């Protein structure tokens, strides 16, 4: 009899204990386990590549392409965007303030983004923060994807080079955004039924026609990029939209929830690496 | 005896392809070749080495000796129609299932593959 009442008691308490354990979950431990597995996949696949070198994308794994890329780096095509970005960054708003009133360290804060804003319960990216700075100062927002916003972002990335990636996931809200980004990364989509992970994990280093597929590890670290195909500088989320279009999927809103969560997940996976953007890519 | 003729005739009208399509004509193979190389349709070269194609990708195996590798025509057709049926993780686009190719185009690609 006593035994039964004990087990009944346990059953009654079970939901409460489950709820309690949910609230005290160690989110960074869960995320760190993912990071470890994700990283191990690439370090086993490309044992000769150092962790930080994955920031160079496909040029870390393809010697032939790397040589051409290094030659291009003598006069990097993104340098004009950095200069123009600096001028835009230093320009005063009509109220006399500048971006430095929003961003400390003279704007060398690339490494503080993306982050999860607990009050607003959402991921905030650098490009989003740039536009929010403008709105706060009575300026119209810039169009996302390319142009001035990519130039300002490039300048801020440039003066933040070498800063470590340390995105934190320390609340349930942040973990949920992270999980949504993770699901996006692994889920097949579009007419061609492909996922980010399909090409950029399982087939990274293989050739699609003559193009070697870049490893996903470190993708966000080198953006914005001057892409020869674009002939100009563009943001990471512009690339997401292009990738989605390529696989016959509907490109989603730039700086919409889906892409921000994906950027959040991808940047978390790059924790421990160092920002080295902007960069040039084919 | 009469019954046998009737059954044979019924089989012929119900499943004409099973009796007629064994040897596809040159036109059909040419259509399959075009669809296979068209980058907006089959785009096979993106992932597979293929005779007559330059700078092939290497996601998938070379498309050679297809008849020996797929003695069963229906197995090859199903692979092109929806490769994830056999392997859910397959990265190969489900050409038939997702309407990338029409049924006729899938048939033509199978005929072309058999000619490789």
CSV table of C-alpha atoms in Angstrom, one decimal:
chain,number,residue,atom,x,y,z
A,1,UNK,CA,0.0,0.0,0.0
A,2,UNK,CA,2.7,2.4,1.0
A,3,UNK,CA,4.6,1.6,-2.3
A,4,UNK,CA,1.6,2.5,-4.4
A,5,UNK,CA,1.1,5.8,-2.7
A,6,UNK,CA,4.7,6.6,-3.3
A,7,UNK,CA,4.5,5.9,-7.0
A,8,UNK,CA,1.3,7.9,-7.2
A,9,UNK,CA,3.1,10.8,-5.5
A,10,UNK,CA,5.9,10.5,-8.1
A,11,UNK,CA,3.4,10.6,-11.0
A,12,UNK,CA,1.8,13.6,-9.5
A,13,UNK,CA,5.1,15.4,-9.1
A,14,UNK,CA,6.4,14.3,-12.5
A,15,UNK,CA,5.0,17.3,-14.5
A,16,UNK,CA,6.2,19.7,-11.9
A,17,UNK,CA,9.7,18.3,-11.9
A,18,UNK,CA,9.7,18.3,-15.7
A,19,UNK,CA,8.7,21.9,-15.8
A,20,UNK,CA,11.3,22.8,-13.2
A,21,UNK,CA,14.1,21.0,-15.2
A,22,UNK,CA,13.0,22.9,-18.3
A,23,UNK,CA,13.3,26.2,-16.6
A,24,UNK,CA,16.8,25.5,-15.4
A,25,UNK,CA,18.1,24.0,-18.6
A,26,UNK,CA,21.8,24.8,-19.3
A,27,UNK,CA,21.3,26.2,-22.8
A,28,UNK,CA,24.9,26.9,-23.4
A,29,UNK,CA,25.8,23.3,-22.6
A,30,UNK,CA,23.2,22.1,-25.1
A,31,UNK,CA,24.5,24.5,-27.7
A,32,UNK,CA,28.2,23.7,-27.0
A,33,UNK,CA,27.5,20.0,-27.6
A,34,UNK,CA,26.0,21.0,-31.1
A,35,UNK,CA,29.1,23.2,-31.8
A,36,UNK,CA,31.4,20.3,-30.9
A,37,UNK,CA,29.6,17.9,-33.2
A,38,UNK,CA,29.3,20.4,-36.1
A,39,UNK,CA,33.0,21.3,-35.9
A,40,UNK,CA,34.1,17.7,-35.6
A,41,UNK,CA,32.3,16.9,-38.9
A,42,UNK,CA,34.4,19.5,-40.7
A,43,UNK,CA,37.7,18.9,-39.0
A,44,UNK,CA,37.4,15.2,-39.8
A,45,UNK,CA,36.4,15.9,-43.4
A,46,UNK,CA,39.2,18.5,-43.8
A,47,UNK,CA,41.9,17.4,-41.3
A,48,UNK,CA,44.5,19.7,-42.8
A,49,UNK,CA,42.5,22.9,-42.3
A,50,UNK,CA,42.8,24.8,-39.0
A,51,UNK,CA,39.6,26.0,-37.3
A,52,UNK,CA,40.3,29.7,-38.1
A,53,UNK,CA,41.1,29.0,-41.7
A,54,UNK,CA,37.5,27.9,-42.3
A,55,UNK,CA,36.8,31.6,-42.3
A,56,UNK,CA,38.2,31.7,-45.8
A,57,UNK,CA,35.4,29.5,-47.1
A,58,UNK,CA,36.1,27.5,-50.2
A,59,UNK,CA,39.6,28.9,-50.4
A,60,UNK,CA,40.5,27.1,-47.2
A,61,UNK,CA,39.9,23.7,-48.9
A,62,UNK,CA,40.7,24.3,-52.6
A,63,UNK,CA,44.4,25.1,-53.3
A,64,UNK,CA,43.8,26.1,-56.9
A,65,UNK,CA,41.0,28.5,-56.1
A,66,UNK,CA,43.0,29.8,-53.1
A,67,UNK,CA,45.9,30.9,-55.3
A,68,UNK,CA,43.7,32.9,-57.6
A,69,UNK,CA,42.0,34.4,-54.6
A,70,UNK,CA,45.2,35.4,-52.9
A,71,UNK,CA,46.3,37.1,-56.1
A,72,UNK,CA,43.0,39.0,-56.0
A,73,UNK,CA,43.7,40.0,-52.4
A,74,UNK,CA,46.6,42.2,-53.5
A,75,UNK,CA,44.0,44.7,-54.6
A,76,UNK,CA,40.9,43.5,-52.8
A,77,UNK,CA,37.7,44.4,-54.7
A,78,UNK,CA,35.9,45.1,-51.4
A,79,UNK,CA,38.3,48.0,-50.4
A,80,UNK,CA,36.3,50.7,-52.2
A,81,UNK,CA,33.2,49.5,-50.3
A,82,UNK,CA,35.1,49.8,-47.0
A,83,UNK,CA,36.2,53.4,-47.9
A,84,UNK,CA,32.7,54.4,-48.9
A,85,UNK,CA,31.4,52.7,-45.8
A,86,UNK,CA,33.7,54.7,-43.6
A,87,UNK,CA,32.6,58.0,-45.2
A,88,UNK,CA,28.9,57.0,-44.7
A,89,UNK,CA,29.6,55.9,-41.1
A,90,UNK,CA,31.3,59.2,-40.2
A,91,UNK,CA,28.7,61.4,-41.9
A,92,UNK,CA,26.5,63.3,-39.5
A,93,UNK,CA,22.7,62.6,-39.4
A,94,UNK,CA,20.5,65.7,-39.9
A,95,UNK,CA,20.2,66.0,-36.1
A,96,UNK,CA,24.0,66.3,-35.8
A,97,UNK,CA,24.6,62.9,-34.3
A,98,UNK,CA,26.5,60.0,-36.0
A,99,UNK,CA,26.5,56.2,-35.9
A,100,UNK,CA,29.2,56.5,-33.2
A,101,UNK,CA,26.3,57.7,-30.9
A,102,UNK,CA,24.7,54.2,-31.4
A,103,UNK,CA,27.8,52.1,-31.6
A,104,UNK,CA,30.6,52.2,-29.1
A,105,UNK,CA,34.3,51.5,-29.9
A,106,UNK,CA,34.0,53.8,-33.0
A,107,UNK,CA,31.8,51.1,-34.6
A,108,UNK,CA,34.3,48.2,-34.1
A,109,UNK,CA,31.5,46.0,-32.8
A,110,UNK,CA,30.9,43.5,-35.5
A,111,UNK,CA,31.6,40.7,-33.0
A,112,UNK,CA,28.6,41.8,-30.8
A,113,UNK,CA,26.2,40.7,-33.6
A,114,UNK,CA,24.0,38.8,-34.0
A,115,UNK,CA,22.7,38.6,-30.5
A,116,UNK,CA,19.4,37.6,-28.9
A,117,UNK,CA,17.6,40.6,-27.5
A,118,UNK,CA,15.8,39.3,-24.4
A,119,UNK,CA,13.4,42.3,-24.1
A,120,UNK,CA,12.2,42.0,-27.7
A,121,UNK,CA,12.5,38.2,-27.8
A,122,UNK,CA,14.3,38.3,-31.1
A,123,UNK,CA,17.6,38.0,-32.9
A,124,UNK,CA,19.2,41.4,-33.8
A,125,UNK,CA,21.7,41.5,-36.6
A,126,UNK,CA,24.3,44.2,-37.3
A,127,UNK,CA,22.4,45.4,-40.4
A,128,UNK,CA,19.3,45.6,-38.4
A,129,UNK,CA,21.1,47.6,-35.7
A,130,UNK,CA,22.4,50.0,-38.4
A,131,UNK,CA,18.9,50.7,-39.6
A,132,UNK,CA,17.6,51.1,-36.0
A,133,UNK,CA,20.3,53.6,-35.3
A,134,UNK,CA,19.1,55.6,-38.3
A,135,UNK,CA,15.4,55.4,-37.2
A,136,UNK,CA,16.4,56.5,-33.7
A,137,UNK,CA,18.0,59.6,-35.3
A,138,UNK,CA,15.1,60.4,-37.7
A,139,UNK,CA,16.8,59.0,-40.8
A,140,UNK,CA,14.9,56.8,-43.3
A,141,UNK,CA,16.0,53.1,-43.1
A,142,UNK,CA,18.4,51.8,-45.8
A,143,UNK,CA,17.4,49.0,-48.1
A,144,UNK,CA,18.8,45.7,-46.9
A,145,UNK,CA,20.9,43.4,-49.0
A,146,UNK,CA,23.3,45.7,-50.8
A,147,UNK,CA,24.4,49.3,-51.3
A,148,UNK,CA,25.0,51.6,-48.4
A,149,UNK,CA,24.0,49.2,-45.7
A,150,UNK,CA,26.4,46.6,-47.0
A,151,UNK,CA,29.1,49.3,-47.2
A,152,UNK,CA,28.6,50.5,-43.6
A,153,UNK,CA,28.5,46.9,-42.5
A,154,UNK,CA,31.8,46.2,-44.4
A,155,UNK,CA,33.5,49.1,-42.7
A,156,UNK,CA,32.4,48.0,-39.3
A,157,UNK,CA,33.5,44.4,-40.1
A,158,UNK,CA,36.8,45.7,-41.3
A,159,UNK,CA,37.6,47.6,-38.1
A,160,UNK,CA,36.5,44.6,-36.1
A,161,UNK,CA,38.8,42.1,-37.8
A,162,UNK,CA,40.3,39.6,-35.5
A,163,UNK,CA,37.6,39.9,-32.8
A,164,UNK,CA,36.4,36.5,-31.6
A,165,UNK,CA,32.9,35.1,-32.4
A,166,UNK,CA,31.2,34.6,-29.0
A,167,UNK,CA,27.4,34.4,-29.6
A,168,UNK,CA,25.6,33.5,-26.4
A,169,UNK,CA,22.5,31.3,-26.1
A,170,UNK,CA,21.5,31.7,-22.4
A,171,UNK,CA,17.7,31.8,-22.3
A,172,UNK,CA,14.8,29.7,-23.5
A,173,UNK,CA,13.9,32.4,-26.0
A,174,UNK,CA,17.4,32.5,-27.4
A,175,UNK,CA,17.5,28.7,-27.5
A,176,UNK,CA,14.2,28.6,-29.4
A,177,UNK,CA,15.5,31.1,-32.0
A,178,UNK,CA,18.6,29.0,-32.3
A,179,UNK,CA,16.6,25.8,-32.8
A,180,UNK,CA,14.5,27.4,-35.5
A,181,UNK,CA,17.7,28.4,-37.3
A,182,UNK,CA,19.1,24.9,-36.9
A,183,UNK,CA,15.9,23.4,-38.3
A,184,UNK,CA,16.1,25.8,-41.3
A,185,UNK,CA,19.7,24.8,-41.9
A,186,UNK,CA,19.0,21.0,-42.0
A,187,UNK,CA,15.5,21.0,-43.6
A,188,UNK,CA,15.1,20.2,-47.3
A,189,UNK,CA,13.2,22.9,-49.2
A,190,UNK,CA,12.3,24.1,-52.7
A,191,UNK,CA,11.6,22.4,-56.0
A,192,UNK,CA,15.1,20.9,-55.9
A,193,UNK,CA,14.5,19.6,-52.4
A,194,UNK,CA,17.8,20.7,-50.9
A,195,UNK,CA,19.0,21.8,-47.5
A,196,UNK,CA,21.9,24.1,-46.5
A,197,UNK,CA,23.4,21.0,-44.8
A,198,UNK,CA,23.0,18.8,-47.9
A,199,UNK,CA,25.5,20.9,-50.0
A,200,UNK,CA,27.5,22.7,-47.4
A,201,UNK,CA,28.1,19.8,-45.0
A,202,UNK,CA,27.7,16.4,-46.7
A,203,UNK,CA,28.9,17.6,-50.1
A,204,UNK,CA,31.3,20.3,-49.0
A,205,UNK,CA,34.5,20.1,-51.0
A,206,UNK,CA,32.7,18.3,-53.9
A,207,UNK,CA,32.1,19.9,-57.2
A,208,UNK,CA,28.8,21.2,-58.6
A,209,UNK,CA,29.8,21.6,-62.2
A,210,UNK,CA,33.1,23.3,-61.8
A,211,UNK,CA,32.4,25.0,-58.5
A,212,UNK,CA,33.8,23.6,-55.3
A,213,UNK,CA,31.1,23.7,-52.5
A,214,UNK,CA,32.2,25.7,-49.5
A,215,UNK,CA,32.0,24.3,-46.0
A,216,UNK,CA,29.3,25.8,-43.8
A,217,UNK,CA,31.6,26.2,-40.9
A,218,UNK,CA,32.6,29.9,-40.7
A,219,UNK,CA,30.1,31.1,-43.4
A,220,UNK,CA,29.0,34.2,-41.5
A,221,UNK,CA,32.5,35.1,-40.3
A,222,UNK,CA,33.7,36.7,-43.6
A,223,UNK,CA,30.6,38.6,-44.7
A,224,UNK,CA,29.7,41.1,-46.2
A,225,UNK,CA,31.4,39.9,-49.4
A,226,UNK,CA,32.3,41.5,-52.7
A,227,UNK,CA,31.1,38.7,-55.0
A,228,UNK,CA,32.5,38.8,-58.5
A,229,UNK,CA,29.1,37.4,-59.7
A,230,UNK,CA,27.3,40.4,-58.1
A,231,UNK,CA,30.1,42.9,-59.1
A,232,UNK,CA,29.4,44.6,-55.8
A,233,UNK,CA,29.3,44.2,-52.0
A,234,UNK,CA,26.4,42.3,-50.5
A,235,UNK,CA,25.2,40.9,-47.1
A,236,UNK,CA,25.0,37.4,-45.8
A,237,UNK,CA,21.2,37.4,-46.0
A,238,UNK,CA,21.4,38.5,-49.7
A,239,UNK,CA,23.4,35.3,-50.2
A,240,UNK,CA,20.7,33.3,-48.3
A,241,UNK,CA,18.1,34.6,-50.7
A,242,UNK,CA,20.2,33.8,-53.7
A,243,UNK,CA,20.8,30.3,-52.4
A,244,UNK,CA,17.1,29.7,-51.8
A,245,UNK,CA,16.3,30.9,-55.3
A,246,UNK,CA,18.9,28.5,-56.8
A,247,UNK,CA,17.2,25.5,-55.2
A,248,UNK,CA,13.8,26.6,-56.4
A,249,UNK,CA,12.7,27.8,-53.0
A,250,UNK,CA,10.9,31.1,-52.3
A,251,UNK,CA,13.5,33.6,-51.1
A,252,UNK,CA,12.4,34.8,-47.7
A,253,UNK,CA,12.3,38.4,-46.4
A,254,UNK,CA,15.8,39.8,-45.8
A,255,UNK,CA,16.1,40.5,-42.1
A,256,UNK,CA,12.9,38.5,-41.6
A,257,UNK,CA,12.7,36.1,-38.7
A,258,UNK,CA,13.8,33.0,-40.6
A,259,UNK,CA,17.0,34.4,-42.0
A,260,UNK,CA,17.9,36.1,-38.7
A,261,UNK,CA,17.5,32.8,-36.9
A,262,UNK,CA,19.6,31.1,-39.6
A,263,UNK,CA,22.3,33.7,-39.2
A,264,UNK,CA,22.1,33.3,-35.4
A,265,UNK,CA,22.5,29.5,-35.7
A,266,UNK,CA,25.3,29.7,-38.2
A,267,UNK,CA,27.2,32.3,-36.2
A,268,UNK,CA,26.8,30.2,-33.0
A,269,UNK,CA,28.4,27.4,-34.9
A,270,UNK,CA,31.3,29.7,-35.7
A,271,UNK,CA,31.9,30.5,-32.0
A,272,UNK,CA,35.6,30.5,-31.2
A,273,UNK,CA,36.6,31.6,-34.8
A,274,UNK,CA,37.5,35.2,-35.6
A,275,UNK,CA,35.7,37.7,-37.8
A,276,UNK,CA,37.7,38.5,-40.9
A,277,UNK,CA,35.2,40.2,-43.2
A,278,UNK,CA,34.7,41.8,-45.5
A,279,UNK,CA,36.0,39.3,-48.1
A,280,UNK,CA,36.0,38.7,-51.8
A,281,UNK,CA,34.3,35.6,-53.3
A,282,UNK,CA,33.7,34.3,-56.7
B,1,UNK,CA,-7.7,-20.3,-78.1
B,2,UNK,CA,-10.0,-17.3,-78.8
B,3,UNK,CA,-9.6,-16.3,-75.2
B,4,UNK,CA,-5.9,-16.2,-75.5
B,5,UNK,CA,-6.1,-13.8,-78.4
B,6,UNK,CA,-8.6,-11.6,-76.6
B,7,UNK,CA,-6.3,-11.5,-73.5
B,8,UNK,CA,-3.3,-10.6,-75.7
B,9,UNK,CA,-5.3,-7.9,-77.4
B,10,UNK,CA,-6.5,-6.5,-74.0
B,11,UNK,CA,-2.9,-6.5,-72.7
B,12,UNK,CA,-1.7,-4.7,-75.8
B,13,UNK,CA,-4.3,-2.0,-75.5
B,14,UNK,CA,-4.0,-1.6,-71.7
B,15,UNK,CA,-0.2,-1.6,-71.6
B,16,UNK,CA,1.0,-0.6,-75.0
B,17,UNK,CA,4.2,0.7,-73.7
B,18,UNK,CA,5.3,-2.7,-72.3
B,19,UNK,CA,5.3,-4.1,-75.8
B,20,UNK,CA,6.3,-1.2,-78.0
B,21,UNK,CA,8.6,1.1,-76.0
B,22,UNK,CA,11.5,-1.4,-75.8
B,23,UNK,CA,13.4,0.2,-78.6
B,24,UNK,CA,13.0,4.0,-78.4
B,25,UNK,CA,13.5,5.9,-81.6
B,26,UNK,CA,16.3,8.3,-82.3
B,27,UNK,CA,14.0,11.3,-81.7
B,28,UNK,CA,13.1,10.1,-78.2
B,29,UNK,CA,16.8,9.6,-77.3
B,30,UNK,CA,17.6,13.1,-78.7
B,31,UNK,CA,14.8,14.6,-76.6
B,32,UNK,CA,16.2,12.8,-73.5
B,33,UNK,CA,19.7,14.1,-74.3
B,34,UNK,CA,18.4,17.7,-74.6
B,35,UNK,CA,16.5,17.4,-71.3
B,36,UNK,CA,19.5,15.9,-69.6
B,37,UNK,CA,21.9,18.7,-70.6
B,38,UNK,CA,19.4,21.6,-70.3
B,39,UNK,CA,20.5,23.5,-67.1
B,40,UNK,CA,16.9,24.5,-66.4
B,41,UNK,CA,15.7,20.9,-66.7
B,42,UNK,CA,17.7,17.8,-66.0
B,43,UNK,CA,21.0,19.6,-65.5
B,44,UNK,CA,22.6,16.2,-64.9
B,45,UNK,CA,26.1,17.6,-65.5
B,46,UNK,CA,25.8,19.7,-62.4
B,47,UNK,CA,26.4,16.5,-60.4
B,48,UNK,CA,27.3,13.7,-62.7
B,49,UNK,CA,30.0,13.0,-65.3
B,50,UNK,CA,28.3,12.2,-68.5
B,51,UNK,CA,29.7,11.3,-72.0
B,52,UNK,CA,29.8,14.4,-74.2
B,53,UNK,CA,29.6,16.8,-71.2
B,54,UNK,CA,32.4,19.2,-70.1
B,55,UNK,CA,33.3,20.2,-66.5
B,56,UNK,CA,30.9,17.8,-64.8
B,57,UNK,CA,30.2,18.0,-61.1
B,58,UNK,CA,31.0,15.0,-58.8
B,59,UNK,CA,28.1,14.9,-56.3
B,60,UNK,CA,26.9,11.7,-57.9
B,61,UNK,CA,28.4,8.7,-59.8
B,62,UNK,CA,29.3,8.9,-63.5
B,63,UNK,CA,26.4,8.2,-65.8
B,64,UNK,CA,27.9,5.3,-67.7
B,65,UNK,CA,26.8,1.7,-68.4
B,66,UNK,CA,23.4,2.5,-67.1
B,67,UNK,CA,21.8,-0.6,-68.5
B,68,UNK,CA,24.2,-2.8,-66.6
B,69,UNK,CA,23.7,-0.8,-63.4
B,70,UNK,CA,19.9,-0.6,-63.7
B,71,UNK,CA,18.8,-3.8,-65.5
B,72,UNK,CA,15.3,-3.0,-64.3
B,73,UNK,CA,14.0,0.0,-66.2
B,74,UNK,CA,11.4,0.8,-63.6
B,75,UNK,CA,14.1,1.1,-60.9
B,76,UNK,CA,16.1,3.7,-62.9
B,77,UNK,CA,12.8,5.6,-63.6
B,78,UNK,CA,11.9,5.7,-60.0
B,79,UNK,CA,15.4,6.9,-59.1
B,80,UNK,CA,15.0,9.8,-61.4
B,81,UNK,CA,11.4,10.4,-60.5
B,82,UNK,CA,12.1,10.6,-56.7
B,83,UNK,CA,15.5,9.4,-55.4
B,84,UNK,CA,14.4,10.1,-51.8
B,85,UNK,CA,12.0,7.2,-52.0
B,86,UNK,CA,14.9,4.8,-51.8
B,87,UNK,CA,17.2,7.0,-49.7
B,88,UNK,CA,15.5,9.9,-47.8
B,89,UNK,CA,18.8,11.7,-47.4
B,90,UNK,CA,19.6,11.7,-51.1
B,91,UNK,CA,20.4,15.1,-52.4
B,92,UNK,CA,19.2,14.3,-55.9
B,93,UNK,CA,16.2,16.5,-56.8
B,94,UNK,CA,12.9,14.5,-57.2
B,95,UNK,CA,12.6,15.4,-60.9
B,96,UNK,CA,9.2,13.8,-61.4
B,97,UNK,CA,7.6,14.2,-58.0
B,98,UNK,CA,8.4,17.9,-57.8
B,99,UNK,CA,7.4,18.6,-61.4
B,100,UNK,CA,10.9,19.6,-62.6
B,101,UNK,CA,10.4,17.3,-65.5
B,102,UNK,CA,7.1,16.1,-67.1
B,103,UNK,CA,6.3,12.3,-67.2
B,104,UNK,CA,7.3,12.3,-70.9
B,105,UNK,CA,10.6,14.1,-70.1
B,106,UNK,CA,11.4,11.6,-67.4
B,107,UNK,CA,10.7,8.8,-69.9
B,108,UNK,CA,12.9,10.4,-72.5
B,109,UNK,CA,15.7,10.8,-69.9
B,110,UNK,CA,15.5,7.1,-69.0
B,111,UNK,CA,15.7,6.2,-72.6
B,112,UNK,CA,18.7,8.4,-73.1
B,113,UNK,CA,20.4,7.0,-69.9
B,114,UNK,CA,19.9,3.5,-71.3
B,115,UNK,CA,21.6,4.6,-74.5
B,116,UNK,CA,24.7,5.7,-72.5
